[in-house]
Structure formats: C-alpha cells, structure tokens
Amino acid sequence: MTALILLGIESSCDDTAAAIVRDNTVLSSVVYGQTSLHADFGGVVPEIAARAHAEKLDHCIEEALAASGIGLSELDGIAVTAGPGLIGGVLSGLMCAKGLAAATGLPLIGVNHLAGHALTPRLTDQVPYPYLMLLVSGGHCQFLIVRGFDDFARIGGTIDDAPGEAFDKTARILGLSQPGGPAIEAAAKSGDTKRFKLPRPLLNQDGCDMSFSGLKTAMLRARDAVVAEYGGLRPQDQSDLAAGFQAAVSDILAEKSRRALLLYLAENPQQPTLAVAGGVAANQTIRQALLQVCAKLETEFLAPPLALCTDNAAMIAYAGIEHLQHGLTSDMTLSARPRWPLDQSAAPMLGSGKKGAKA
Ligand code: KG4
Ligand code: ZN
C-alpha cells in the first residue's frame, strides 16, 4: 500500500492542534493550549474556546506544515475532529478544514475525537485489532473493545464525573493549581494515603461502571473537617488529602480495569492487550496500578507517550488515514456533533462532563 500523508485538525475542547502524519510516523504535531485563557473562570468557557480556536487554527496548521517539511500539494487528505465536544470549537475546526479541502480539492475526513484516542496505540505501537482500551481524560472515562477503526464495543464507563474532572475539582477544593491532575500528583508525593478514609464508589458492584462524584464530595467534607480543626489547610494536609484521593481513583481504575480485562479476555484470549489514553493516563501511580493488573493477567500494557495521550491532532490524522485506507471520506455536508458515542448500540451514560458532552 502506498504511504498516506494526512493533515489532522483538532479543536473540540481547549487545545488547538494540527499535525502531519505519514502512515505510522508523526512528522509534526503542534498543540496550542488555552489554559491561561480560562484560568479565571474555573473551567473551559465554550465561547472563549471557540474564538481562540478560530484565531489560532491557521497559524497552528502553517506551523505543523512547516515543521513537517510537507507542502499542501503533497497531502492525501484533511482529517478533522467532527465531535464529540464543545460545538463552537468543533465548528471552528470543521470550517477551517472545509475551506482548505475546497481550496485544494483534497478529500475531507470527519473523525470522532474518541476514535482518535482509541486508535492511538495503532499509531504508536501498530497494535493489531482487537484490544481493550481504557480512555481516561477530563471529559471521558470508558472501557472500549476496539475491534476495528469504526467498530467499538463499550463495556463500561463513568456514570457521573470523568476522573480528570474529579482531579480538577479536587485540586480546586485543596487550593491547588489547574489543571488539577499534575498538581495533585505532585502534592501526593509527600502525602500519606492512609490518613483520610475515602470511599471507592461502585468498587464492589458487578460490572465495569465507575463513579467519581461521591469521592469529590468526600474530599470536600474531609477538607472542611481539617479546616474546622486547624483553621486552614497546611501543606501536609494538602499532601495527605491529595495522596488519599489519588489512591482512591487509582484503586477504582485498577479494579474496574481488572474486571473489564476478564470480560475482554474471555472473548479475545489470543490478543491480551490493555491500552490507555487520555490525560489521566499520564499519572504515574495510576499507570503503575494498571501495569500490575496487566502483569497478573499476563496482559500487555500499552501507554502511549504523554504528548499522544492528551489531546492532539496526530491521533486525528492517524484515524483519518485508517478511514482513507477503507475509502471512507466525508463531503461538504459534514456537520459538527456535540454528542457522538463510539458504540451506538450501548446505553447512553448518565451525566454530562464539564469539558463537553459525554459519549
Ligand atoms: O485528555 P486530556 O488532555 O483532555 C481531555 O479531557 O480531553 O485530559 C485532561 C485531563 C485534565 O482533567 C487533567 O487534570 C488530567 O487530564 N491530567 C491528569 C494528569 N495530567 C493531566 N490527571 C491525573 N494525573 C496527571 N498527571
Ligand atoms: Zn480528548
């Protein structure tokens, strides 16, 4: 098969990203974050995000092309996130991609953002289908059996908050900086995981569904109790609370991953692989816990490099390549979808995340 070179465009949340990918090689990947734009608001403001995407996208694409040494005329197509996500941001990317496709005559390929994350282990490690995927980010948390580039079975997920959302809210509760994940991980290093008794919701219930909102409420109560006793949060209190929280999330993800793996392995014993993606997969405690689960079940554990775990456009370009290899392209009627579950047959999950629609 001849090599395919695609431009990927991602703008579904608070990262403006463009990348050039040739088959399994990332030639360039540029991400403009928006953390500082939203810092005063305690969460991503959709209108601010959409405007910033619209302002930055063409610079981002120019930079990705320049860094790759590839000219527009050498591309085989343009892949763009068409959902799920914040509608204004998705529209910004879509309009940009359509404009470029119309001007160049290149094929346009609408990609599901979650498919981008879910196919990343194929970009980085060329994993054959099928494999089990745990997607854990600021807006999503689900177990997917990935059977093909457009064939996903969701076997569990969060019924309320996504873990990243819980990390971010807990960091706010503890007076730590945003994004909360790295701040909590750093604070937890010198903390005692056992000082606070924190719940592990749904841990002993059957199945692979998870819940994180009760844990967040427990963090609020634990903090208030410390403040009432000592008149404020001392650094050691912050560390102990952070360590307790991180241990609880890690326990939940590890136990539910063990169950998801058992379900998956019962059907697919020939291909024992668990892959992770999403920002929370950057957490070393969580990675170690998942690694141990996999070791016990003689399963390969794959965690893509951090830059490809968090939101990026290389994963969108790569998913686009697999679409194009199957002759699947979109036309100019391609529309933005705020909600777009990967597994259309699975029952919808409850709730809606801070960082856009759950799917
Ligand atoms: O995948 P991502 O970049 O964006 C989407 O949500 O799509 O994930 C961002 C989330 C944030 O909630 C952030 O706090 C969390 O990932 N995160 C972490 C860590 N690094 C980022 N959570 C736990 N530990 C980390 N080291
Ligand atoms: Zn994402």
mmCIF file of C-alpha atoms and ligand atoms in Angstrom:
data_model
loop_
_atom_site.group_PDB
_atom_site.id
_atom_site.type_symbol
_atom_site.label_atom_id
_atom_site.label_comp_id
_atom_site.label_asym_id
_atom_site.label_seq_id
_atom_site.Cartn_x
_atom_site.Cartn_y
_atom_site.Cartn_z
ATOM 1 C CA MET A 1 0.000 0.000 0.000
ATOM 2 C CA THR A 2 1.391 3.441 -0.832
ATOM 3 C CA ALA A 3 2.062 5.818 2.033
ATOM 4 C CA LEU A 4 -0.681 8.225 3.019
ATOM 5 C CA ILE A 5 0.086 11.691 4.379
ATOM 6 C CA LEU A 6 -2.678 13.492 6.235
ATOM 7 C CA LEU A 7 -3.162 16.812 7.942
ATOM 8 C CA GLY A 8 -5.092 16.420 11.213
ATOM 9 C CA ILE A 9 -7.028 19.224 12.888
ATOM 10 C CA GLU A 10 -8.338 19.110 16.483
ATOM 11 C CA SER A 11 -10.343 21.806 18.280
ATOM 12 C CA SER A 12 -13.031 20.010 20.306
ATOM 13 C CA CYS A 13 -12.083 21.269 23.767
ATOM 14 C CA ASP A 14 -9.367 23.656 24.945
ATOM 15 C CA ASP A 15 -6.434 22.637 22.746
ATOM 16 C CA THR A 16 -5.976 23.964 19.214
ATOM 17 C CA ALA A 17 -3.938 21.333 17.390
ATOM 18 C CA ALA A 18 -2.654 20.462 13.928
ATOM 19 C CA ALA A 19 -0.396 17.605 12.866
ATOM 20 C CA ILE A 20 1.040 15.926 9.811
ATOM 21 C CA VAL A 21 1.177 12.122 9.905
ATOM 22 C CA ARG A 22 2.561 9.741 7.284
ATOM 23 C CA ASP A 23 1.262 6.225 7.933
ATOM 24 C CA ASN A 24 2.610 5.488 11.442
ATOM 25 C CA THR A 25 5.033 8.394 11.580
ATOM 26 C CA VAL A 26 4.189 11.691 13.235
ATOM 27 C CA LEU A 27 6.010 14.235 11.060
ATOM 28 C CA SER A 28 4.853 17.163 13.180
ATOM 29 C CA SER A 29 2.363 17.798 15.963
ATOM 30 C CA VAL A 30 1.579 21.305 17.187
ATOM 31 C CA VAL A 31 -0.697 21.991 20.182
ATOM 32 C CA TYR A 32 -1.683 25.469 21.379
ATOM 33 C CA GLY A 33 -3.191 25.127 24.858
ATOM 34 C CA GLN A 34 -5.734 27.597 26.233
ATOM 35 C CA THR A 35 -5.276 27.030 29.989
ATOM 36 C CA SER A 36 -4.411 30.672 30.712
ATOM 37 C CA LEU A 37 -7.478 31.977 28.812
ATOM 38 C CA HIS A 38 -9.845 30.001 31.054
ATOM 39 C CA ALA A 39 -7.866 30.275 34.313
ATOM 40 C CA ASP A 40 -10.108 32.930 35.905
ATOM 41 C CA PHE A 41 -13.313 31.010 35.244
ATOM 42 C CA GLY A 42 -12.767 27.654 36.948
ATOM 43 C CA GLY A 43 -13.454 25.691 33.767
ATOM 44 C CA VAL A 44 -13.434 25.891 29.984
ATOM 45 C CA VAL A 45 -15.660 28.734 28.711
ATOM 46 C CA PRO A 46 -17.062 27.467 25.380
ATOM 47 C CA GLU A 47 -17.304 30.877 23.663
ATOM 48 C CA ILE A 48 -13.760 31.859 24.632
ATOM 49 C CA ALA A 49 -12.505 28.461 23.475
ATOM 50 C CA ALA A 50 -14.272 28.690 20.094
ATOM 51 C CA ARG A 51 -12.941 32.198 19.403
ATOM 52 C CA ALA A 52 -9.395 31.232 20.368
ATOM 53 C CA HIS A 53 -9.567 28.167 18.071
ATOM 54 C CA ALA A 54 -10.774 30.344 15.173
ATOM 55 C CA GLU A 55 -7.919 32.802 15.768
ATOM 56 C CA LYS A 56 -5.173 30.211 16.156
ATOM 57 C CA LEU A 57 -6.064 27.398 13.752
ATOM 58 C CA ASP A 58 -4.438 28.745 10.601
ATOM 59 C CA HIS A 59 -1.193 29.608 12.445
ATOM 60 C CA CYS A 60 -1.214 26.173 14.017
ATOM 61 C CA ILE A 61 -1.682 24.457 10.631
ATOM 62 C CA GLU A 62 1.032 26.593 8.998
ATOM 63 C CA GLU A 63 3.397 25.663 11.809
ATOM 64 C CA ALA A 64 2.604 21.949 11.503
ATOM 65 C CA LEU A 65 3.168 22.040 7.726
ATOM 66 C CA ALA A 66 6.433 23.965 8.084
ATOM 67 C CA ALA A 67 7.750 21.654 10.814
ATOM 68 C CA SER A 68 6.976 18.568 8.739
ATOM 69 C CA GLY A 69 8.536 19.889 5.545
ATOM 70 C CA ILE A 70 5.388 18.787 3.723
ATOM 71 C CA GLY A 71 3.565 21.121 1.326
ATOM 72 C CA LEU A 72 -0.218 21.219 0.940
ATOM 73 C CA SER A 73 0.133 19.649 -2.506
ATOM 74 C CA GLU A 74 1.818 16.557 -1.010
ATOM 75 C CA LEU A 75 -1.107 15.775 1.310
ATOM 76 C CA ASP A 76 -3.553 12.938 0.608
ATOM 77 C CA GLY A 77 -6.331 14.333 2.778
ATOM 78 C CA ILE A 78 -7.507 16.506 5.644
ATOM 79 C CA ALA A 79 -8.861 14.840 8.779
ATOM 80 C CA VAL A 80 -10.775 16.930 11.283
ATOM 81 C CA THR A 81 -12.494 16.262 14.608
ATOM 82 C CA ALA A 82 -16.237 16.456 13.890
ATOM 83 C CA GLY A 83 -17.287 15.665 17.507
ATOM 84 C CA PRO A 84 -17.962 14.947 20.299
ATOM 85 C CA GLY A 85 -17.009 18.157 22.053
ATOM 86 C CA LEU A 86 -17.857 21.799 22.566
ATOM 87 C CA ILE A 87 -19.865 22.701 19.498
ATOM 88 C CA GLY A 88 -18.280 26.116 18.853
ATOM 89 C CA GLY A 89 -14.794 24.684 18.921
ATOM 90 C CA VAL A 90 -15.675 21.715 16.727
ATOM 91 C CA LEU A 91 -17.294 24.135 14.236
ATOM 92 C CA SER A 92 -14.154 26.294 14.137
ATOM 93 C CA GLY A 93 -12.053 23.292 13.132
ATOM 94 C CA LEU A 94 -14.636 22.000 10.692
ATOM 95 C CA MET A 95 -14.966 25.322 8.865
ATOM 96 C CA CYS A 96 -11.224 25.598 8.587
ATOM 97 C CA ALA A 97 -10.894 22.030 7.265
ATOM 98 C CA LYS A 98 -13.723 22.505 4.757
ATOM 99 C CA GLY A 99 -12.167 25.736 3.499
ATOM 100 C CA LEU A 100 -8.822 24.008 2.984
ATOM 101 C CA ALA A 101 -10.434 20.972 1.349
ATOM 102 C CA ALA A 102 -12.450 23.186 -1.021
ATOM 103 C CA ALA A 103 -9.379 25.238 -1.947
ATOM 104 C CA THR A 104 -7.064 22.266 -2.510
ATOM 105 C CA GLY A 105 -9.517 19.633 -3.745
ATOM 106 C CA LEU A 106 -8.202 17.229 -1.088
ATOM 107 C CA PRO A 107 -10.520 14.640 0.489
ATOM 108 C CA LEU A 108 -12.129 15.712 3.769
ATOM 109 C CA ILE A 109 -12.445 13.130 6.551
ATOM 110 C CA GLY A 110 -14.583 13.739 9.650
ATOM 111 C CA VAL A 111 -13.152 11.897 12.669
ATOM 112 C CA ASN A 112 -14.665 11.075 16.053
ATOM 113 C CA HIS A 113 -12.368 12.541 18.731
ATOM 114 C CA LEU A 114 -12.751 9.422 20.878
ATOM 115 C CA ALA A 115 -11.789 7.223 17.932
ATOM 116 C CA GLY A 116 -8.647 9.342 17.670
ATOM 117 C CA HIS A 117 -7.754 8.474 21.287
ATOM 118 C CA ALA A 118 -8.821 4.846 20.881
ATOM 119 C CA LEU A 119 -6.687 4.258 17.757
ATOM 120 C CA THR A 120 -3.552 5.913 19.190
ATOM 121 C CA PRO A 121 -1.957 2.544 20.189
ATOM 122 C CA ARG A 122 -2.068 1.616 16.497
ATOM 123 C CA LEU A 123 -0.254 4.828 15.583
ATOM 124 C CA THR A 124 2.402 4.386 18.275
ATOM 125 C CA ASP A 125 2.741 0.588 18.541
ATOM 126 C CA GLN A 126 0.966 -0.786 15.469
ATOM 127 C CA VAL A 127 -1.201 -2.972 17.725
ATOM 128 C CA PRO A 128 -3.395 -5.344 15.728
ATOM 129 C CA TYR A 129 -7.158 -5.458 16.383
ATOM 130 C CA PRO A 130 -8.739 -6.282 18.787
ATOM 131 C CA TYR A 131 -7.522 -4.705 22.027
ATOM 132 C CA LEU A 132 -9.047 -3.306 25.196
ATOM 133 C CA MET A 133 -8.832 0.432 25.666
ATOM 134 C CA LEU A 134 -9.279 2.487 28.835
ATOM 135 C CA LEU A 135 -9.920 6.090 27.896
ATOM 136 C CA VAL A 136 -9.481 8.391 30.911
ATOM 137 C CA SER A 137 -9.490 12.127 30.332
ATOM 138 C CA GLY A 138 -11.051 15.338 31.596
ATOM 139 C CA GLY A 139 -14.306 14.634 29.779
ATOM 140 C CA HIS A 140 -14.367 10.884 29.236
ATOM 141 C CA CYS A 141 -13.955 7.599 31.021
ATOM 142 C CA GLN A 142 -14.813 4.346 29.302
ATOM 143 C CA PHE A 143 -13.675 0.824 28.520
ATOM 144 C CA LEU A 144 -13.815 0.036 24.821
ATOM 145 C CA ILE A 145 -13.131 -3.169 22.982
ATOM 146 C CA VAL A 146 -11.562 -1.842 19.787
ATOM 147 C CA ARG A 147 -12.335 -4.316 17.001
ATOM 148 C CA GLY A 148 -11.722 -2.102 14.005
ATOM 149 C CA PHE A 149 -11.252 1.544 13.049
ATOM 150 C CA ASP A 150 -15.031 2.040 13.246
ATOM 151 C CA ASP A 151 -16.026 -0.925 15.398
ATOM 152 C CA PHE A 152 -16.073 -0.278 19.145
ATOM 153 C CA ALA A 153 -17.907 -2.003 21.983
ATOM 154 C CA ARG A 154 -18.236 -0.002 25.200
ATOM 155 C CA ILE A 155 -18.287 -2.370 28.158
ATOM 156 C CA GLY A 156 -18.299 0.206 30.960
ATOM 157 C CA GLY A 157 -17.682 3.800 31.911
ATOM 158 C CA THR A 158 -18.320 6.507 34.448
ATOM 159 C CA ILE A 159 -21.905 7.153 35.439
ATOM 160 C CA ASP A 160 -21.103 10.707 36.562
ATOM 161 C CA ASP A 161 -17.814 12.664 36.522
ATOM 162 C CA ALA A 162 -14.783 11.753 34.438
ATOM 163 C CA PRO A 163 -11.649 11.125 36.540
ATOM 164 C CA GLY A 164 -9.832 14.165 35.096
ATOM 165 C CA GLU A 165 -12.788 16.308 36.055
ATOM 166 C CA ALA A 166 -12.587 14.857 39.583
ATOM 167 C CA PHE A 167 -8.832 15.625 39.702
ATOM 168 C CA ASP A 168 -9.505 19.204 38.566
ATOM 169 C CA LYS A 169 -12.354 19.783 41.049
ATOM 170 C CA THR A 170 -10.398 18.202 43.899
ATOM 171 C CA ALA A 171 -7.398 20.430 43.146
ATOM 172 C CA ARG A 172 -9.720 23.420 43.449
ATOM 173 C CA ILE A 173 -11.073 22.085 46.759
ATOM 174 C CA LEU A 174 -7.496 21.756 48.052
ATOM 175 C CA GLY A 175 -6.368 25.168 46.785
ATOM 176 C CA LEU A 176 -4.001 23.622 44.220
ATOM 177 C CA SER A 177 -3.419 24.929 40.670
ATOM 178 C CA GLN A 178 -5.105 23.869 37.413
ATOM 179 C CA PRO A 179 -5.006 21.525 35.593
ATOM 180 C CA GLY A 180 -5.582 19.542 38.752
ATOM 181 C CA GLY A 181 -4.080 16.197 37.736
ATOM 182 C CA PRO A 182 -0.404 17.189 37.692
ATOM 183 C CA ALA A 183 -0.881 19.427 40.777
ATOM 184 C CA ILE A 184 -2.433 16.590 42.789
ATOM 185 C CA GLU A 185 0.188 14.121 41.615
ATOM 186 C CA ALA A 186 2.967 16.477 42.757
ATOM 187 C CA ALA A 187 1.325 17.203 46.137
ATOM 188 C CA ALA A 188 0.607 13.495 46.719
ATOM 189 C CA LYS A 189 4.313 12.601 46.514
ATOM 190 C CA SER A 190 4.871 13.616 50.141
ATOM 191 C CA GLY A 191 1.415 12.562 51.347
ATOM 192 C CA ASP A 192 0.079 9.725 53.484
ATOM 193 C CA THR A 193 -2.543 7.749 51.537
ATOM 194 C CA LYS A 194 -3.997 6.283 54.746
ATOM 195 C CA ARG A 195 -4.686 9.409 56.823
ATOM 196 C CA PHE A 196 -8.136 10.035 55.370
ATOM 197 C CA LYS A 197 -10.719 7.292 54.872
ATOM 198 C CA LEU A 198 -12.126 7.950 51.419
ATOM 199 C CA PRO A 199 -14.823 5.996 49.584
ATOM 200 C CA ARG A 200 -14.348 3.884 46.445
ATOM 201 C CA PRO A 201 -17.841 4.178 44.913
ATOM 202 C CA LEU A 202 -19.176 1.166 42.965
ATOM 203 C CA LEU A 203 -15.954 -0.762 43.670
ATOM 204 C CA ASN A 204 -17.744 -3.840 44.947
ATOM 205 C CA GLN A 205 -20.596 -3.736 42.479
ATOM 206 C CA ASP A 206 -20.625 -6.016 39.463
ATOM 207 C CA GLY A 207 -19.592 -4.728 36.087
ATOM 208 C CA CYS A 208 -17.160 -2.122 34.818
ATOM 209 C CA ASP A 209 -19.092 1.070 35.504
ATOM 210 C CA MET A 210 -17.417 3.683 37.694
ATOM 211 C CA SER A 211 -18.429 6.698 39.761
ATOM 212 C CA PHE A 212 -16.264 9.590 40.928
ATOM 213 C CA SER A 213 -18.666 12.279 42.118
ATOM 214 C CA GLY A 214 -19.129 10.799 45.625
ATOM 215 C CA LEU A 215 -15.365 10.808 46.058
ATOM 216 C CA LYS A 216 -15.283 14.506 45.202
ATOM 217 C CA THR A 217 -17.970 15.228 47.820
ATOM 218 C CA ALA A 218 -15.999 13.192 50.384
ATOM 219 C CA MET A 219 -12.943 15.344 49.597
ATOM 220 C CA LEU A 220 -14.962 18.475 50.294
ATOM 221 C CA ARG A 221 -16.089 17.097 53.675
ATOM 222 C CA ALA A 222 -12.573 15.939 54.601
ATOM 223 C CA ARG A 223 -11.170 19.365 53.736
ATOM 224 C CA ASP A 224 -13.853 21.153 55.758
ATOM 225 C CA ALA A 225 -13.134 18.932 58.759
ATOM 226 C CA VAL A 226 -9.409 19.784 58.580
ATOM 227 C CA VAL A 227 -10.147 23.496 58.203
ATOM 228 C CA ALA A 228 -12.513 23.373 61.194
ATOM 229 C CA GLU A 229 -9.872 21.640 63.309
ATOM 230 C CA TYR A 230 -6.724 23.550 62.310
ATOM 231 C CA GLY A 231 -8.107 26.846 60.995
ATOM 232 C CA GLY A 232 -6.866 26.154 57.452
ATOM 233 C CA LEU A 233 -5.122 23.642 55.196
ATOM 234 C CA ARG A 234 -1.448 23.163 55.996
ATOM 235 C CA PRO A 235 0.847 21.886 53.215
ATOM 236 C CA GLN A 236 0.947 18.434 54.827
ATOM 237 C CA ASP A 237 -2.868 18.340 54.938
ATOM 238 C CA GLN A 238 -2.955 19.183 51.229
ATOM 239 C CA SER A 239 -0.464 16.411 50.500
ATOM 240 C CA ASP A 240 -2.284 13.811 52.604
ATOM 241 C CA LEU A 241 -5.654 14.693 51.046
ATOM 242 C CA ALA A 242 -4.130 14.623 47.540
ATOM 243 C CA ALA A 243 -2.470 11.259 48.208
ATOM 244 C CA GLY A 244 -5.696 9.776 49.587
ATOM 245 C CA PHE A 245 -7.676 10.990 46.597
ATOM 246 C CA GLN A 246 -5.145 9.718 44.063
ATOM 247 C CA ALA A 247 -5.037 6.322 45.780
ATOM 248 C CA ALA A 248 -8.846 6.075 45.664
ATOM 249 C CA VAL A 249 -9.019 6.928 41.924
ATOM 250 C CA SER A 250 -6.193 4.528 41.239
ATOM 251 C CA ASP A 251 -7.915 1.708 43.184
ATOM 252 C CA ILE A 252 -11.170 2.259 41.278
ATOM 253 C CA LEU A 253 -9.478 2.335 37.863
ATOM 254 C CA ALA A 254 -7.343 -0.712 38.678
ATOM 255 C CA GLU A 255 -10.177 -2.898 39.983
ATOM 256 C CA LYS A 256 -12.548 -1.939 37.154
ATOM 257 C CA SER A 257 -9.781 -2.498 34.602
ATOM 258 C CA ARG A 258 -9.235 -5.970 36.061
ATOM 259 C CA ARG A 259 -12.922 -6.758 35.564
ATOM 260 C CA ALA A 260 -13.006 -5.244 32.080
ATOM 261 C CA LEU A 261 -9.929 -7.286 31.155
ATOM 262 C CA LEU A 262 -11.511 -10.504 32.396
ATOM 263 C CA LEU A 263 -14.567 -9.810 30.233
ATOM 264 C CA TYR A 264 -12.412 -8.918 27.256
ATOM 265 C CA LEU A 265 -10.035 -11.876 27.649
ATOM 266 C CA ALA A 266 -12.928 -14.326 27.848
ATOM 267 C CA GLU A 267 -13.771 -13.366 24.244
ATOM 268 C CA ASN A 268 -10.303 -12.482 22.969
ATOM 269 C CA PRO A 269 -7.720 -14.685 24.690
ATOM 270 C CA GLN A 270 -5.465 -14.533 21.603
ATOM 271 C CA GLN A 271 -4.792 -10.811 21.935
ATOM 272 C CA PRO A 272 -4.164 -9.868 25.605
ATOM 273 C CA THR A 273 -3.587 -6.119 25.392
ATOM 274 C CA LEU A 274 -4.808 -3.196 27.504
ATOM 275 C CA ALA A 275 -4.039 0.281 26.190
ATOM 276 C CA VAL A 276 -4.718 3.606 27.898
ATOM 277 C CA ALA A 277 -5.215 7.103 26.546
ATOM 278 C CA GLY A 278 -6.379 10.472 27.873
ATOM 279 C CA GLY A 279 -4.688 12.977 30.176
ATOM 280 C CA VAL A 280 -5.245 10.972 33.371
ATOM 281 C CA ALA A 281 -3.170 8.158 31.868
ATOM 282 C CA ALA A 282 -0.186 10.453 32.493
ATOM 283 C CA ASN A 283 -0.482 9.750 36.229
ATOM 284 C CA GLN A 284 2.379 7.506 37.365
ATOM 285 C CA THR A 285 0.505 5.979 40.325
ATOM 286 C CA ILE A 286 -2.379 5.042 38.053
ATOM 287 C CA ARG A 287 -0.026 3.696 35.364
ATOM 288 C CA GLN A 288 1.753 1.532 37.937
ATOM 289 C CA ALA A 289 -1.542 0.188 39.283
ATOM 290 C CA LEU A 290 -2.716 -0.707 35.761
ATOM 291 C CA LEU A 291 0.637 -2.265 34.954
ATOM 292 C CA GLN A 292 0.268 -4.572 37.970
ATOM 293 C CA VAL A 293 -3.258 -5.586 36.965
ATOM 294 C CA CYS A 294 -1.976 -6.433 33.494
ATOM 295 C CA ALA A 295 1.036 -8.353 34.824
ATOM 296 C CA LYS A 296 -1.247 -10.554 36.941
ATOM 297 C CA LEU A 297 -3.409 -11.355 33.922
ATOM 298 C CA GLU A 298 -0.410 -11.835 31.607
ATOM 299 C CA THR A 299 -1.607 -8.958 29.504
ATOM 300 C CA GLU A 300 0.484 -6.414 27.624
ATOM 301 C CA PHE A 301 0.052 -2.856 28.935
ATOM 302 C CA LEU A 302 0.425 -0.027 26.442
ATOM 303 C CA ALA A 303 0.599 3.633 27.412
ATOM 304 C CA PRO A 304 1.391 5.982 24.529
ATOM 305 C CA PRO A 305 3.864 8.820 25.161
ATOM 306 C CA LEU A 306 2.246 11.615 27.135
ATOM 307 C CA ALA A 307 2.001 14.036 24.201
ATOM 308 C CA LEU A 308 -0.123 11.479 22.344
ATOM 309 C CA CYS A 309 -2.197 10.572 25.448
ATOM 310 C CA THR A 310 -3.548 14.099 25.850
ATOM 311 C CA ASP A 311 -5.489 15.958 23.171
ATOM 312 C CA ASN A 312 -3.527 16.300 19.945
ATOM 313 C CA ALA A 313 -4.105 16.284 16.196
ATOM 314 C CA ALA A 314 -1.729 13.445 15.290
ATOM 315 C CA MET A 315 -4.326 10.976 16.569
ATOM 316 C CA ILE A 316 -6.954 12.634 14.362
ATOM 317 C CA ALA A 317 -4.692 12.485 11.297
ATOM 318 C CA TYR A 318 -3.935 8.817 12.026
ATOM 319 C CA ALA A 319 -7.626 7.909 12.444
ATOM 320 C CA GLY A 320 -8.182 9.746 9.144
ATOM 321 C CA ILE A 321 -5.545 7.532 7.491
ATOM 322 C CA GLU A 322 -7.416 4.386 8.556
ATOM 323 C CA HIS A 323 -10.664 5.866 7.193
ATOM 324 C CA LEU A 324 -8.999 6.728 3.899
ATOM 325 C CA GLN A 325 -7.463 3.252 3.620
ATOM 326 C CA HIS A 326 -11.052 1.965 3.707
ATOM 327 C CA GLY A 327 -12.176 4.526 1.137
ATOM 328 C CA LEU A 328 -14.230 6.457 3.699
ATOM 329 C CA THR A 329 -14.354 10.214 3.193
ATOM 330 C CA SER A 330 -16.824 12.946 4.117
ATOM 331 C CA ASP A 331 -18.388 15.618 1.925
ATOM 332 C CA MET A 332 -19.149 19.275 2.492
ATOM 333 C CA THR A 333 -22.339 18.392 4.391
ATOM 334 C CA LEU A 334 -20.198 17.034 7.258
ATOM 335 C CA SER A 335 -21.658 18.530 10.432
ATOM 336 C CA ALA A 336 -20.384 19.086 13.962
ATOM 337 C CA ARG A 337 -21.720 16.653 16.568
ATOM 338 C CA PRO A 338 -21.623 17.690 20.236
ATOM 339 C CA ARG A 339 -22.543 14.099 21.191
ATOM 340 C CA TRP A 340 -21.227 11.163 19.232
ATOM 341 C CA PRO A 341 -20.895 7.855 21.102
ATOM 342 C CA LEU A 342 -18.403 5.443 19.573
ATOM 343 C CA ASP A 343 -20.616 2.484 20.405
ATOM 344 C CA GLN A 344 -24.044 3.464 19.082
ATOM 345 C CA SER A 345 -25.622 0.290 20.472
ATOM 346 C CA ALA A 346 -24.559 0.815 24.109
ATOM 347 C CA ALA A 347 -26.981 2.520 26.506
ATOM 348 C CA PRO A 348 -26.121 6.218 26.934
ATOM 349 C CA MET A 349 -24.110 7.089 30.029
ATOM 350 C CA LEU A 350 -25.579 9.414 32.623
ATOM 351 C CA GLY A 351 -24.487 12.973 33.229
ATOM 352 C CA SER A 352 -22.533 15.465 31.212
ATOM 353 C CA GLY A 353 -18.925 16.475 31.758
ATOM 354 C CA LYS A 354 -17.531 19.922 32.402
ATOM 355 C CA LYS A 355 -15.398 19.603 29.298
ATOM 356 C CA GLY A 356 -18.236 18.878 26.925
ATOM 357 C CA ALA A 357 -20.662 16.157 26.161
ATOM 358 C CA LYS A 358 -20.020 12.662 27.375
ATOM 359 C CA ALA A 359 -20.309 9.928 24.833
HETATM 360 O O1 KG4 B 1 -7.075 14.105 27.529
HETATM 361 P P1 KG4 B 1 -6.947 15.488 28.096
HETATM 362 O O2 KG4 B 1 -5.707 16.290 27.773
HETATM 363 O O3 KG4 B 1 -8.149 16.404 27.672
HETATM 364 C C1 KG4 B 1 -9.462 15.969 27.628
HETATM 365 O O4 KG4 B 1 -10.092 15.984 28.703
HETATM 366 O O5 KG4 B 1 -9.915 15.569 26.526
HETATM 367 O O6 KG4 B 1 -7.095 15.327 29.685
HETATM 368 C C2 KG4 B 1 -7.042 16.431 30.557
HETATM 369 C C3 KG4 B 1 -7.284 15.932 31.962
HETATM 370 C C4 KG4 B 1 -7.378 17.048 32.992
HETATM 371 O O7 KG4 B 1 -8.537 16.850 33.755
HETATM 372 C C5 KG4 B 1 -6.117 16.871 33.823
HETATM 373 O O8 KG4 B 1 -6.261 17.256 35.180
HETATM 374 C C6 KG4 B 1 -5.874 15.376 33.695
HETATM 375 O O9 KG4 B 1 -6.213 15.061 32.363
HETATM 376 N N1 KG4 B 1 -4.469 15.055 33.942
HETATM 377 C C7 KG4 B 1 -4.040 14.278 34.956
HETATM 378 C C8 KG4 B 1 -2.628 14.295 34.907
HETATM 379 N N2 KG4 B 1 -2.240 15.071 33.853
HETATM 380 C C9 KG4 B 1 -3.385 15.529 33.269
HETATM 381 N N3 KG4 B 1 -4.724 13.591 35.878
HETATM 382 C C10 KG4 B 1 -4.013 12.889 36.795
HETATM 383 N N4 KG4 B 1 -2.658 12.886 36.822
HETATM 384 C C11 KG4 B 1 -1.915 13.562 35.922
HETATM 385 N N5 KG4 B 1 -0.593 13.555 35.970
HETATM 386 ZN ZN ZN B 2 -9.561 14.016 24.430
#
